[in-house]
Amino acid sequence: MTTARDALGREVAALIDRLGGGASDDGARDALIDRVARYQRERVEPYGRLCAQRDLARAATLGATEGWPPALPTDVFRYVRVASHDAARDVRVFRTSGTTAQADPARARGAHPFCDLALYDRAARAWARHLLFPDRERMALVMLAPPERDTPDSSLSYMLTRFEAWFERDARRGSAWVVGEHGLDLDSLTAGLEAATRRGEPVALLGTSFAFVHALEGLRDRRFALPEGSRVMQTGGFKGRARAVAPDAMRRALTAAFGVPDPFIVAEYGMTELSSQLYESTLRDALFAAEVGPRRLLAPGWVRATPVDPESLGPVEAGTPGILRIDDLANLDSVCAVQTSDLARSVQAEGTGARAGVEVLGRAPDAVPRGCSIAADLALGEHLRVATPPRRAS
Amino acid sequence: MSRRGEAPPGEPAPTAASIRARAEALRAQGAQLRAMSPADRAAGIVAACRTLLDARSGPGKRARTDLPASTGLSEPMVEWALQSSLAAVDAATLLAMSARAGAEADEARQVVQPAGLLAVVLAGNVFTAAVRALLVPVLVGVPVLAKASSRDDVFPRLLLGALREAAPPLGAALDVVTFEGGAAALEASLLGGADAVGVYGSDATLGALRATAPPGATFIPHGHGLGVAFVPGDALADPDAVRRVADAVALDVAAYDQRGCLSPHAVLVETTREQGPQRFARALAEALRRVEDRLPRGPLGPAAATAQLQWRGVAAARGLLLEGDGYAVSYEGPTPLRLSPGHRNVSVASCGEGRESATDALIAAIAPLGAHLKALGVAGDEAARAALARRLPAPLRPRVCAVGAMQTPPLDCIMDGALPWDGLLGYVGLT
């Protein structure tokens, strides 16, 4: 018997297949987002509660936002299970990195349960093919992240391990994984890069921004001239880390160290709470466009990435900073409408006819002095714990 | 208003040398300050407060034009804050404080000696905190060199201007500098010449400045914190009482847009047959809506709005969220309470049934806050508050007060477990 989930899953898969090559069909996407969200509000309990209360609030004060199902804030993934299926059917639970939890130990890690990874794989493969590997079926990969076997709850490690299967040139030898339980293995990294240089074969370095910072520090003044066609994909910011590097400074440092031209350095925007990824446009532009357009993150056709006003929750005008909301149809078994805490603005490729994208501006700064009680929150975590009271109606 | 971390227009940026010189000048003013009678000092302080209260005076006018922008509070909220903090400063209270401070010593065995100079580092979250921080030392004869928050130095400078205008000898015993926190050389100059060092700020700021202060100086910490409100069942006996308590708690939440270290972030409610946390949460949401009409919340910055969005989303996803324009109340059931992001977002929770067990649950809930719990508002009479205060274990030393008064501490009350003049006075022994 075909279930509603199966039927929607087939539609999402078909949309991914149809738009994976970079085409857009916003009408089809938005209509399907609406139907998936309706399905999820019936089956994902916390999302149903959020929708019911948002409906009331909208009716009272916040105005209508037609076509925009309520978005579930990412923090919810840290407090309650967000899934349409029972835990017994989980095939994988991805968890947030814990950098925030380290800064604030009382905060739990976010969890994103999956009962089926087929849509995740389909989405990840299609969009990486389009923006990261559009010119090569396979190439040598060097991973600046731990492999899946070491961190089975990391969505990044899972994705990169799939990349190895999909895109690695030497399937028998496998990719070079240069981050292990003891951190970055600089010798392995150096050996991998030297081998690629000797062979004259381009290499893709894929990993977290933080791992790249460690690599740059470890390499000091060492310079590589990686073969033409080499590329870098870096992901993640510096949340909860002691060191932070501005994106343009980071790219300059990567270019200097590895000899990879600026357009071939591509940021990925992914989250544990999502199933699809966004990639910067520059590599594809450099390969196929007349000119490299403004650096921007491109969402696949089955994803709607929208900066919204944090109070009205409605989309902000193009170019105006807002809080990034992402509707990801590949999130079929959790919630597709996700509200992040990242500040972003939409970026148009004026005059080129190229696809618009978004620029993530990081976490929002605050102009008004924050309260001392908020600082106390950070210092204390969630120490207010009340003994479970007797259940009774009130 | 000066730009972030900069001296105001017309005033050169402070240097280590200029701060040292200003500290020395203030210390020299101490003799003149202490030569004044307590009554004259009290009269001068009251006159300065009246100047600021008067919207037609220069400082009063500037307060009303500049503070909404510098603090992010609405104009009515700024006016409320000015009135509630300055109007209560009267000569009788100040004279009584002065007498109490001096009366600590046995004159036959000790001589009271005010500190030669207090260096105080202010925070920027609740602008009227400067009233107590700057005026109490002057009242007891201690000159003050204040470092205003680099994010908002408007009010300390207005207070300085009012004091210089209304009572020049007192104004000469106070000075204000502005620079970005963490400037090691400037901070060392600020604290280096002081006998007493008062610091308002985070645990990290306190730790850093405690290490910078001279070893012989008295350190007076005012760390970050928050408030909690407790509503016993008998305070909600009838609908009128529910409304009264809800209005009082709503004022505590709304004051300073819940950015102060006295602001309640959670309201713990004793469950009874007639009343429970959900019903009180609804009453509180209604009350916050009424307060919003009178004292609107200031605009939210992107970070605050984002934090609020996430906090409210979790509340809606796992419990009851009652939100309106400028406020929200959550009830998330029998789960660990989440501290709110402030800006008029507050959690309501049950702390059990029956007065004794509710009190036990309350104390168990707040105990881990330790010295960070700065205010405990209680919907009950004086006897109920005293009974609760006696049960608080160390290091819990909040100011226990009635709900509705959490954000309006009297000038002479105990804060951070200390008397207002603690650390400002020393004693010369005669034995």
PDB file of N, CA and C in Angstrom, chain A residues 74-75 100 107 239 269 271 323 340-343 360-366, chain B residues 302-303 306 310:
ATOM      1  N   THR A  74      15.888  26.122  14.886  1.00  0.00           N
ATOM      2  CA  THR A  74      16.871  25.037  15.033  1.00  0.00           C
ATOM      3  C   THR A  74      17.059  24.630  16.495  1.00  0.00           C
ATOM      4  N   ASP A  75      16.857  25.550  17.428  1.00  0.00           N
ATOM      5  CA  ASP A  75      17.011  25.191  18.843  1.00  0.00           C
ATOM      6  C   ASP A  75      16.073  24.055  19.252  1.00  0.00           C
ATOM      7  N   THR A 100      28.779  24.664  20.576  1.00  0.00           N
ATOM      8  CA  THR A 100      27.970  25.520  21.442  1.00  0.00           C
ATOM      9  C   THR A 100      27.853  24.890  22.813  1.00  0.00           C
ATOM     10  N   ARG A 107      23.706  23.205  27.510  1.00  0.00           N
ATOM     11  CA  ARG A 107      22.890  23.124  26.292  1.00  0.00           C
ATOM     12  C   ARG A 107      23.133  21.782  25.612  1.00  0.00           C
ATOM     13  N   LYS A 239      31.827  29.241  15.389  1.00  0.00           N
ATOM     14  CA  LYS A 239      30.985  29.374  16.566  1.00  0.00           C
ATOM     15  C   LYS A 239      31.592  28.607  17.732  1.00  0.00           C
ATOM     16  N   TYR A 269      27.359  25.630   2.856  1.00  0.00           N
ATOM     17  CA  TYR A 269      26.505  25.927   4.009  1.00  0.00           C
ATOM     18  C   TYR A 269      25.622  24.701   4.239  1.00  0.00           C
ATOM     19  N   MET A 271      23.793  22.196   7.527  1.00  0.00           N
ATOM     20  CA  MET A 271      23.441  22.137   8.949  1.00  0.00           C
ATOM     21  C   MET A 271      22.963  20.736   9.277  1.00  0.00           C
ATOM     22  N   ILE A 323      17.096  37.056   9.058  1.00  0.00           N
ATOM     23  CA  ILE A 323      17.495  35.772   9.627  1.00  0.00           C
ATOM     24  C   ILE A 323      17.146  34.686   8.612  1.00  0.00           C
ATOM     25  N   THR A 340      16.870  29.229  10.985  1.00  0.00           N
ATOM     26  CA  THR A 340      18.216  29.269  11.558  1.00  0.00           C
ATOM     27  C   THR A 340      18.394  30.553  12.379  1.00  0.00           C
ATOM     28  N   SER A 341      19.562  30.687  12.985  1.00  0.00           N
ATOM     29  CA  SER A 341      19.911  31.927  13.692  1.00  0.00           C
ATOM     30  C   SER A 341      20.924  32.750  12.913  1.00  0.00           C
ATOM     31  N   ASP A 342      21.164  32.371  11.671  1.00  0.00           N
ATOM     32  CA  ASP A 342      22.195  33.052  10.903  1.00  0.00           C
ATOM     33  C   ASP A 342      21.637  34.275  10.176  1.00  0.00           C
ATOM     34  N   LEU A 343      22.396  35.336  10.260  1.00  0.00           N
ATOM     35  CA  LEU A 343      22.037  36.561   9.545  1.00  0.00           C
ATOM     36  C   LEU A 343      22.478  36.404   8.084  1.00  0.00           C
ATOM     37  N   VAL A 360      25.701  34.587   3.735  1.00  0.00           N
ATOM     38  CA  VAL A 360      25.529  34.420   5.180  1.00  0.00           C
ATOM     39  C   VAL A 360      26.491  35.369   5.876  1.00  0.00           C
ATOM     40  N   LEU A 361      25.940  36.185   6.759  1.00  0.00           N
ATOM     41  CA  LEU A 361      26.729  37.238   7.399  1.00  0.00           C
ATOM     42  C   LEU A 361      27.178  36.851   8.799  1.00  0.00           C
ATOM     43  N   GLY A 362      26.884  35.647   9.221  1.00  0.00           N
ATOM     44  CA  GLY A 362      27.280  35.202  10.563  1.00  0.00           C
ATOM     45  C   GLY A 362      26.163  35.412  11.547  1.00  0.00           C
ATOM     46  N   ARG A 363      26.522  35.309  12.793  1.00  0.00           N
ATOM     47  CA  ARG A 363      25.528  35.537  13.837  1.00  0.00           C
ATOM     48  C   ARG A 363      25.271  37.030  13.989  1.00  0.00           C
ATOM     49  N   ALA A 364      24.024  37.370  14.312  1.00  0.00           N
ATOM     50  CA  ALA A 364      23.629  38.767  14.341  1.00  0.00           C
ATOM     51  C   ALA A 364      24.295  39.517  15.495  1.00  0.00           C
ATOM     52  N   PRO A 365      24.890  40.678  15.209  1.00  0.00           N
ATOM     53  CA  PRO A 365      25.389  41.523  16.295  1.00  0.00           C
ATOM     54  C   PRO A 365      24.242  42.314  16.889  1.00  0.00           C
ATOM     55  N   ASP A 366      24.418  42.802  18.090  1.00  0.00           N
ATOM     56  CA  ASP A 366      23.354  43.591  18.689  1.00  0.00           C
ATOM     57  C   ASP A 366      23.855  44.982  19.015  1.00  0.00           C
TER      58      ASP A 366
ATOM     59  N   PRO B 302      19.075  42.719  15.997  1.00  0.00           N
ATOM     60  CA  PRO B 302      18.962  41.415  15.327  1.00  0.00           C
ATOM     61  C   PRO B 302      19.314  40.234  16.225  1.00  0.00           C
ATOM     62  N   ALA B 303      20.327  40.378  17.056  1.00  0.00           N
ATOM     63  CA  ALA B 303      20.731  39.245  17.896  1.00  0.00           C
ATOM     64  C   ALA B 303      19.652  38.931  18.924  1.00  0.00           C
ATOM     65  N   THR B 306      16.692  37.369  17.220  1.00  0.00           N
ATOM     66  CA  THR B 306      16.966  35.987  16.833  1.00  0.00           C
ATOM     67  C   THR B 306      16.896  35.063  18.051  1.00  0.00           C
ATOM     68  N   GLN B 310      14.204  31.943  18.602  1.00  0.00           N
ATOM     69  CA  GLN B 310      14.549  30.560  18.945  1.00  0.00           C
ATOM     70  C   GLN B 310      13.891  30.150  20.262  1.00  0.00           C
TER      71      GLN B 310
END
